[in-house]
Amino acid sequence: MTRIVVIGAGPAGLAAAASAAGAGADVVLVDEGERTGGQFWRHHPALTDPRMQHQLGRFGELQQALAGVRTMSSTSVWRVEAGEPLRVHALTGPVDDAQRRGETLEADAVVLATGAHDRVLPVPGWTLPGVTSAGAVQALAKRDGVALGTRMVVAGAGPFLLPVAQSAALLGVEVVEVIEAATTGTLVRGWGRRPWELTAAAGKAGELGSYAASLVKHRTTYRLGSAVTRIHGTTSVEAVTISRIDSDWRPIPGTERIVECDSVALGHGFTPRLEAAIQFGCDITPDRFVRVDGQQLTSIPGVHAAGEITGIGGADAALAEGAIAGLAAAGVPGADLRYRKPLAARRRMRAFAQRLQTHAIRPGWTAWLDDDTVVCRCEAATAASLREYADASSRGMRLATRAGLGPCQGRTCGRSVEDIIGAASGFDRRPVLSSVRIGELAAHRNTHE
């Protein structure tokens, strides 16, 4: 029986585990969260408002299909190894627990479905209490029914801003404005090009309609071609400066205005979690995604990838890719009819995924930074210090500024640092994928000698 480890229990991972188990494989599903579902189906049985969830029926189907699958929740993968067999080293238990249980999983195939985290561009004042990522606002709302503040501005780029605004409004927050960086012309060119291609993703129209209805109901202003370029306050958020920006995301002088608020949700797209794929040795594309073939196989034998790490495309694309990856990892021949439905869904969603590039970050955003704007929050590295060492080696820059050397290891600031210095810095390449205690490393060594 083929042994498969699936890393990540979001839509892609759940679909991969379900299809692999259905094909007769011995599957282990590993995830950091307390419950399966990932960011898309983040939930709490008693606290989650069902109006914030989409495709709950599909989630229920996947849970039923995984009834016999070993699921390791609250489990951090800290190292992976290519070879025969493939190895996944994991620690189970709360991340702050000194008694986590270590285990090494051996597999014939691994499906990487590690997803992405939302990216937040630094803004002067973004370290004030009351400022958080759009994903954090959504997570608090979905899982805990907790609102951030009472008067919020949601700003950044991409469709994800809309469900964040809707979730906050459902909790009674006054969402003053939703600020989208893409200009009207950019949106028309991006989403209006060959519109018939989007009919295959018609299910998204219903979601868009519910978000638009929420904006109208709560009288929330939605502005294009703008950005929050400064956040004001003494001990917490009191207001923001919103500026018009050009197509390169540079602030247009003279367009600034002040909007009072007590909370800000920032989200500028998503960054794929590539660490495990890179540690396996998988090829990465120039635009920083995992390269896969038609069966979601990476360049490393036995290692498949699905979901946002192969390209940001949303839950429907992730479900399709996960199902394909699970079947392929289980050794199901490519001509098998079980591929037909997910392959068709993957083709349908590609046009939608390509349109998301309409909201891609433009290089002019660095113009809204002050010299003393903190970029790396863990180590308080400022924009000025990064620019001072922009010509140094990657190692030299990090040693001089400490950027990326804090607890998050560059997960939050890495891409922004690279934009500011104009060079890649290798933040995705880590010998250890998650935080590990010295004692846990020692225990691992003792059990593997």
XYZ file of C-alpha atoms in Angstrom:
449
model
C 0.000 0.000 0.000
C 1.360 3.421 -0.989
C 2.254 5.596 2.012
C 1.408 9.263 1.531
C 1.958 12.253 3.804
C -0.068 15.380 3.031
C 1.302 18.573 4.600
C -1.439 21.144 5.084
C -5.158 20.654 5.742
C -6.649 23.548 3.797
C -8.739 22.977 0.651
C -5.807 21.575 -1.364
C -4.584 19.286 1.406
C -8.034 17.995 2.292
C -8.810 17.249 -1.354
C -5.439 15.520 -1.811
C -5.892 13.361 1.288
C -9.456 12.435 0.337
C -8.625 11.439 -3.242
C -5.516 9.506 -2.191
C -7.419 7.642 0.522
C -10.213 6.902 -1.945
C -7.600 5.370 -4.243
C -6.509 2.977 -1.484
C -3.415 4.744 -0.187
C -2.317 4.867 3.448
C -2.592 8.613 4.159
C -1.377 10.777 7.024
C -2.633 14.382 7.045
C -0.480 16.892 8.962
C -1.487 20.439 9.854
C -0.427 23.187 12.261
C -3.990 24.156 13.124
C -6.181 22.788 15.875
C -8.854 21.919 13.308
C -8.749 21.045 9.630
C -9.908 23.565 7.061
C -6.966 25.921 6.706
C -7.558 29.639 6.348
C -10.508 29.209 4.008
C -12.519 27.001 6.390
C -11.119 28.347 9.637
C -13.851 27.810 12.192
C -14.964 27.122 15.733
C -17.971 24.837 16.273
C -19.670 27.258 18.665
C -18.373 30.705 17.683
C -18.219 30.853 13.880
C -20.953 32.774 12.074
C -21.928 30.516 9.119
C -22.489 33.595 6.962
C -18.706 34.036 6.864
C -18.165 30.591 5.358
C -18.414 29.420 1.758
C -18.808 25.903 0.372
C -19.533 24.352 3.755
C -21.172 21.429 1.973
C -17.926 20.637 0.220
C -16.065 20.861 3.521
C -18.461 18.376 5.067
C -17.996 15.968 2.166
C -14.227 16.083 2.549
C -14.447 15.489 6.280
C -16.575 12.409 5.700
C -14.126 11.133 3.075
C -11.310 11.460 5.629
C -13.045 9.444 8.348
C -10.393 6.708 8.188
C -7.381 8.943 7.588
C -4.893 9.634 10.365
C -4.987 13.382 10.975
C -2.238 15.024 13.006
C -3.523 18.432 14.122
C -1.470 21.012 16.063
C 1.561 19.494 14.365
C 4.497 21.509 13.044
C 6.716 20.117 10.294
C 10.217 21.334 11.071
C 12.231 19.403 8.479
C 11.695 17.338 5.319
C 14.102 15.071 3.444
C 14.075 13.846 -0.143
C 15.079 10.299 -1.040
C 13.678 6.812 -0.673
C 11.757 6.929 1.529
C 10.765 10.573 1.778
C 10.879 11.772 5.376
C 8.809 14.357 7.221
C 9.954 15.331 10.718
C 7.164 16.738 12.878
C 6.384 17.890 16.413
C 2.861 17.527 17.808
C 1.462 19.791 20.513
C 0.885 23.504 21.131
C 3.824 25.561 19.893
C 4.471 26.886 23.413
C 4.353 23.417 24.975
C 7.670 22.108 26.299
C 6.436 18.518 25.983
C 5.741 18.247 22.253
C 5.977 14.747 20.812
C 8.421 14.251 17.952
C 7.787 11.835 15.110
C 9.384 11.058 11.758
C 6.958 10.020 9.031
C 8.309 7.966 6.143
C 6.427 8.037 2.862
C 6.506 6.892 -0.731
C 4.937 10.205 -1.759
C 4.350 13.600 -0.185
C 1.794 16.217 -1.182
C 2.790 19.755 -0.235
C -0.288 21.893 0.390
C 1.290 24.453 2.678
C -0.756 27.370 1.315
C 0.113 31.029 1.673
C -0.033 33.832 4.192
C -1.250 37.307 3.419
C 1.350 39.928 2.690
C 1.278 43.330 4.340
C 3.316 46.233 2.983
C 4.910 48.465 5.630
C 3.304 51.861 6.172
C 4.472 54.654 8.479
C 2.611 53.990 11.726
C 1.756 50.346 11.013
C 3.296 49.232 14.322
C 0.546 50.995 16.301
C -1.930 48.835 18.242
C -5.048 48.422 16.141
C -3.205 47.643 12.897
C -3.181 44.047 11.731
C -3.222 41.984 8.583
C -6.448 41.391 6.711
C -5.966 37.681 7.253
C -5.770 38.168 11.018
C -9.049 40.105 10.988
C -10.661 37.288 9.031
C -9.212 34.602 11.296
C -10.419 36.331 14.456
C -13.861 36.814 12.960
C -14.247 33.267 11.628
C -12.712 31.310 14.476
C -13.484 33.419 17.535
C -16.240 35.847 16.596
C -13.945 38.658 17.723
C -13.907 42.103 16.105
C -10.868 44.365 15.871
C -12.057 47.843 16.858
C -15.341 49.582 16.091
C -14.448 51.814 13.134
C -12.186 50.144 10.569
C -10.432 50.903 7.298
C -9.662 47.866 5.112
C -6.867 48.582 2.640
C -4.523 46.848 0.244
C -5.124 45.024 -3.012
C -7.130 42.098 -4.284
C -10.554 40.494 -3.901
C -9.719 39.236 -0.394
C -10.422 42.722 0.967
C -14.128 42.180 0.279
C -14.782 39.132 2.501
C -12.682 40.760 5.228
C -14.893 43.851 5.122
C -18.026 41.682 5.100
C -16.875 39.616 8.096
C -16.029 42.733 10.105
C -19.412 44.250 9.275
C -21.216 41.082 10.374
C -19.591 41.530 13.790
C -20.911 45.062 14.073
C -17.772 46.928 13.011
C -18.304 50.118 11.036
C -16.140 49.580 7.967
C -15.566 53.155 6.873
C -13.819 52.474 3.579
C -12.344 49.650 1.534
C -9.229 50.944 -0.222
C -8.060 49.064 -3.338
C -4.677 49.961 -4.838
C -5.467 48.858 -8.396
C -6.674 51.720 -10.550
C -9.916 51.676 -12.511
C -8.016 51.320 -15.783
C -5.949 48.446 -14.421
C -9.077 46.598 -13.286
C -10.836 47.124 -16.609
C -7.837 45.868 -18.553
C -7.280 42.919 -16.238
C -10.785 41.652 -15.510
C -12.448 42.987 -18.666
C -10.116 41.209 -21.085
C -11.853 38.232 -22.752
C -14.686 38.217 -20.194
C -16.175 35.014 -21.639
C -13.280 33.111 -20.086
C -14.693 33.925 -16.649
C -18.067 32.298 -17.282
C -16.483 28.998 -16.261
C -15.930 30.485 -12.809
C -19.534 31.587 -12.477
C -19.681 30.399 -8.878
C -17.514 33.358 -7.927
C -20.237 35.735 -9.111
C -22.444 34.711 -6.198
C -19.688 35.470 -3.714
C -18.988 38.826 -5.369
C -22.678 39.648 -5.234
C -22.845 38.984 -1.498
C -19.809 41.197 -0.887
C -21.241 44.017 -2.997
C -24.560 43.738 -1.161
C -22.727 43.996 2.159
C -20.959 47.176 1.046
C -24.271 48.713 -0.016
C -26.123 47.619 3.124
C -23.490 49.063 5.447
C -22.858 52.135 3.275
C -19.186 51.304 2.962
C -17.195 53.331 0.456
C -15.073 51.306 -1.995
C -12.248 53.309 -3.581
C -9.899 52.329 -6.396
C -6.412 53.592 -7.136
C -5.753 54.553 -3.521
C -3.674 53.411 -0.572
C -3.268 54.005 3.134
C 0.084 55.803 3.146
C 0.275 56.757 6.817
C -1.360 55.642 10.056
C -1.744 58.169 12.862
C -2.016 57.780 16.620
C -0.170 58.034 19.902
C -0.943 54.873 21.865
C -3.240 53.320 19.243
C -4.765 54.015 15.833
C -6.654 57.292 15.583
C -6.739 57.996 11.843
C -5.141 57.180 8.487
C -3.928 59.181 5.540
C -5.360 57.893 2.265
C -3.666 59.002 -0.936
C -4.424 58.496 -4.574
C -1.691 56.451 -6.244
C -0.618 56.046 -9.849
C -0.480 52.763 -11.774
C 2.973 52.111 -10.279
C 1.559 52.661 -6.756
C 3.418 55.916 -6.148
C 1.435 58.418 -4.033
C 0.161 61.387 -6.019
C 1.087 64.626 -4.188
C -1.850 66.790 -3.135
C -4.392 63.950 -2.998
C -3.966 63.128 0.701
C -6.966 63.086 3.039
C -7.423 62.063 6.657
C -9.995 59.456 7.727
C -10.676 58.815 11.397
C -10.710 55.181 12.534
C -9.584 52.998 15.425
C -8.424 49.946 13.454
C -6.794 49.151 10.129
C -6.740 45.848 8.223
C -3.961 45.682 5.631
C -3.682 43.032 2.933
C -1.627 43.281 -0.255
C -2.033 39.806 -1.702
C -0.482 36.533 -0.604
C 2.972 35.012 -0.233
C 3.256 31.256 -0.862
C 4.798 29.197 1.932
C 7.661 27.683 -0.029
C 9.974 26.609 2.781
C 9.174 22.878 2.702
C 9.275 22.770 -1.099
C 12.639 24.531 -1.148
C 14.007 22.203 1.517
C 12.954 19.214 -0.569
C 14.862 20.779 -3.475
C 11.856 21.483 -5.706
C 12.305 23.812 -8.679
C 10.853 27.270 -8.071
C 9.583 29.417 -10.955
C 10.919 32.947 -11.556
C 7.723 34.362 -10.040
C 8.373 32.343 -6.857
C 5.957 29.414 -7.032
C 6.581 25.667 -7.044
C 6.957 24.288 -10.563
C 4.667 21.308 -11.234
C 3.625 19.201 -14.200
C 0.112 18.222 -15.284
C -0.230 15.809 -12.364
C 1.033 18.351 -9.815
C 4.389 16.532 -9.580
C 7.374 18.699 -8.664
C 10.941 18.233 -9.892
C 11.605 15.888 -6.939
C 10.428 12.265 -7.404
C 7.456 11.487 -5.205
C 6.845 15.085 -4.133
C 3.644 16.704 -5.397
C 2.402 20.238 -4.736
C -1.066 21.761 -4.857
C -2.857 24.962 -3.982
C -1.458 28.429 -3.431
C 2.201 27.361 -3.488
C 1.832 26.577 -7.202
C 0.053 29.888 -7.937
C -2.502 32.028 -6.137
C -5.870 30.899 -7.471
C -8.375 30.599 -4.627
C -10.128 27.682 -2.980
C -11.708 26.185 -6.111
C -8.371 25.923 -7.889
C -6.782 24.490 -4.741
C -9.496 21.828 -4.427
C -8.978 20.747 -8.026
C -5.187 20.672 -7.785
C -5.333 18.796 -4.500
C -7.583 16.095 -5.933
C -5.229 15.637 -8.902
C -2.152 15.534 -6.664
C -3.730 12.964 -4.357
C -4.660 10.631 -7.193
C -1.230 10.956 -8.796
C 0.586 10.416 -5.490
C -1.460 7.238 -4.977
C -0.257 5.932 -8.334
C -3.550 6.276 -10.225
C -2.793 6.226 -13.997
C -3.339 9.477 -15.852
C -6.025 7.929 -18.089
C -8.228 7.050 -15.103
C -11.679 8.662 -15.260
C -11.333 9.955 -11.703
C -9.106 12.720 -13.056
C -11.774 14.062 -15.397
C -13.682 16.257 -12.950
C -10.713 17.878 -11.155
C -8.844 18.416 -14.425
C -11.865 20.239 -15.851
C -12.174 22.340 -12.691
C -8.481 23.238 -12.838
C -8.839 24.397 -16.425
C -11.889 26.496 -15.513
C -10.163 28.259 -12.653
C -6.966 29.160 -14.481
C -8.550 32.163 -16.170
C -9.719 33.447 -12.787
C -6.289 32.878 -11.252
C -4.583 34.786 -14.060
C -6.859 37.783 -13.430
C -5.622 38.013 -9.854
C -2.354 39.378 -11.259
C -4.344 42.551 -11.894
C -3.850 43.291 -8.190
C -0.138 42.426 -8.069
C 2.103 44.709 -6.023
C 3.816 47.468 -8.021
C 7.341 48.713 -7.165
C 6.317 52.327 -6.509
C 4.908 51.446 -3.087
C 8.296 52.041 -1.447
C 7.817 55.779 -2.106
C 5.357 56.046 0.780
C 7.955 54.911 3.336
C 9.735 57.323 5.681
C 13.348 56.634 6.565
C 12.323 55.647 10.079
C 9.484 53.347 9.007
C 10.017 49.947 10.601
C 10.087 47.226 7.941
C 11.254 44.206 9.949
C 9.092 44.360 13.054
C 10.885 41.533 14.872
C 14.233 43.371 14.841
C 13.029 46.978 14.311
C 15.014 47.350 11.081
C 14.032 50.587 9.332
C 13.773 51.497 5.676
C 16.810 53.781 6.026
C 18.998 51.034 7.482
C 18.005 48.645 4.704
C 18.798 51.185 2.007
C 22.143 51.903 3.651
C 23.192 48.284 3.211
C 21.389 47.606 -0.063
C 24.683 47.051 -1.891
C 26.018 44.586 0.680
C 25.751 40.826 0.294
C 22.565 39.192 1.490
C 24.369 37.903 4.574
C 26.027 41.251 5.192
C 22.748 43.125 4.936
C 21.061 40.811 7.417
C 23.924 40.914 9.902
C 24.118 44.707 9.730
C 20.376 45.400 9.980
C 19.130 42.197 11.680
C 16.289 42.102 9.115
C 14.788 38.631 8.914
C 16.720 37.276 11.903
C 13.887 37.541 14.427
C 11.208 35.015 15.433
C 9.365 35.080 12.093
C 12.629 34.533 10.166
C 11.610 36.933 7.408
C 8.196 35.390 6.727
C 6.529 38.766 7.278
C 9.148 41.210 6.053
C 11.228 39.181 3.582
C 9.553 40.184 0.313
C 9.304 43.835 1.408
C 12.991 43.907 2.297
C 13.805 42.564 -1.157
C 11.652 45.255 -2.796
C 13.455 47.977 -0.868
C 17.013 46.778 -1.517
C 16.231 45.603 -5.055
C 17.701 42.123 -4.642
C 16.741 38.632 -3.521
C 17.843 37.771 0.006
C 17.039 34.082 0.354
C 14.533 34.446 3.191
C 12.676 31.339 1.981
C 15.699 29.101 2.536
C 15.716 27.894 6.128
C 17.408 24.802 7.596
C 14.571 24.550 10.125
C 11.004 25.144 8.926
C 9.441 26.080 12.264
C 10.567 26.990 15.762
C 12.238 24.087 17.568
C 13.648 23.921 21.090
C 17.219 22.765 21.633
C 15.882 19.906 23.733
C 13.596 18.807 20.905
C 16.522 18.738 18.506
C 18.563 16.752 20.992
C 15.743 14.265 21.509
C 15.398 13.875 17.739
C 19.119 13.188 17.380
C 19.083 10.609 20.164
C 16.218 8.674 18.571
C 17.864 8.658 15.125
C 21.442 7.714 15.970
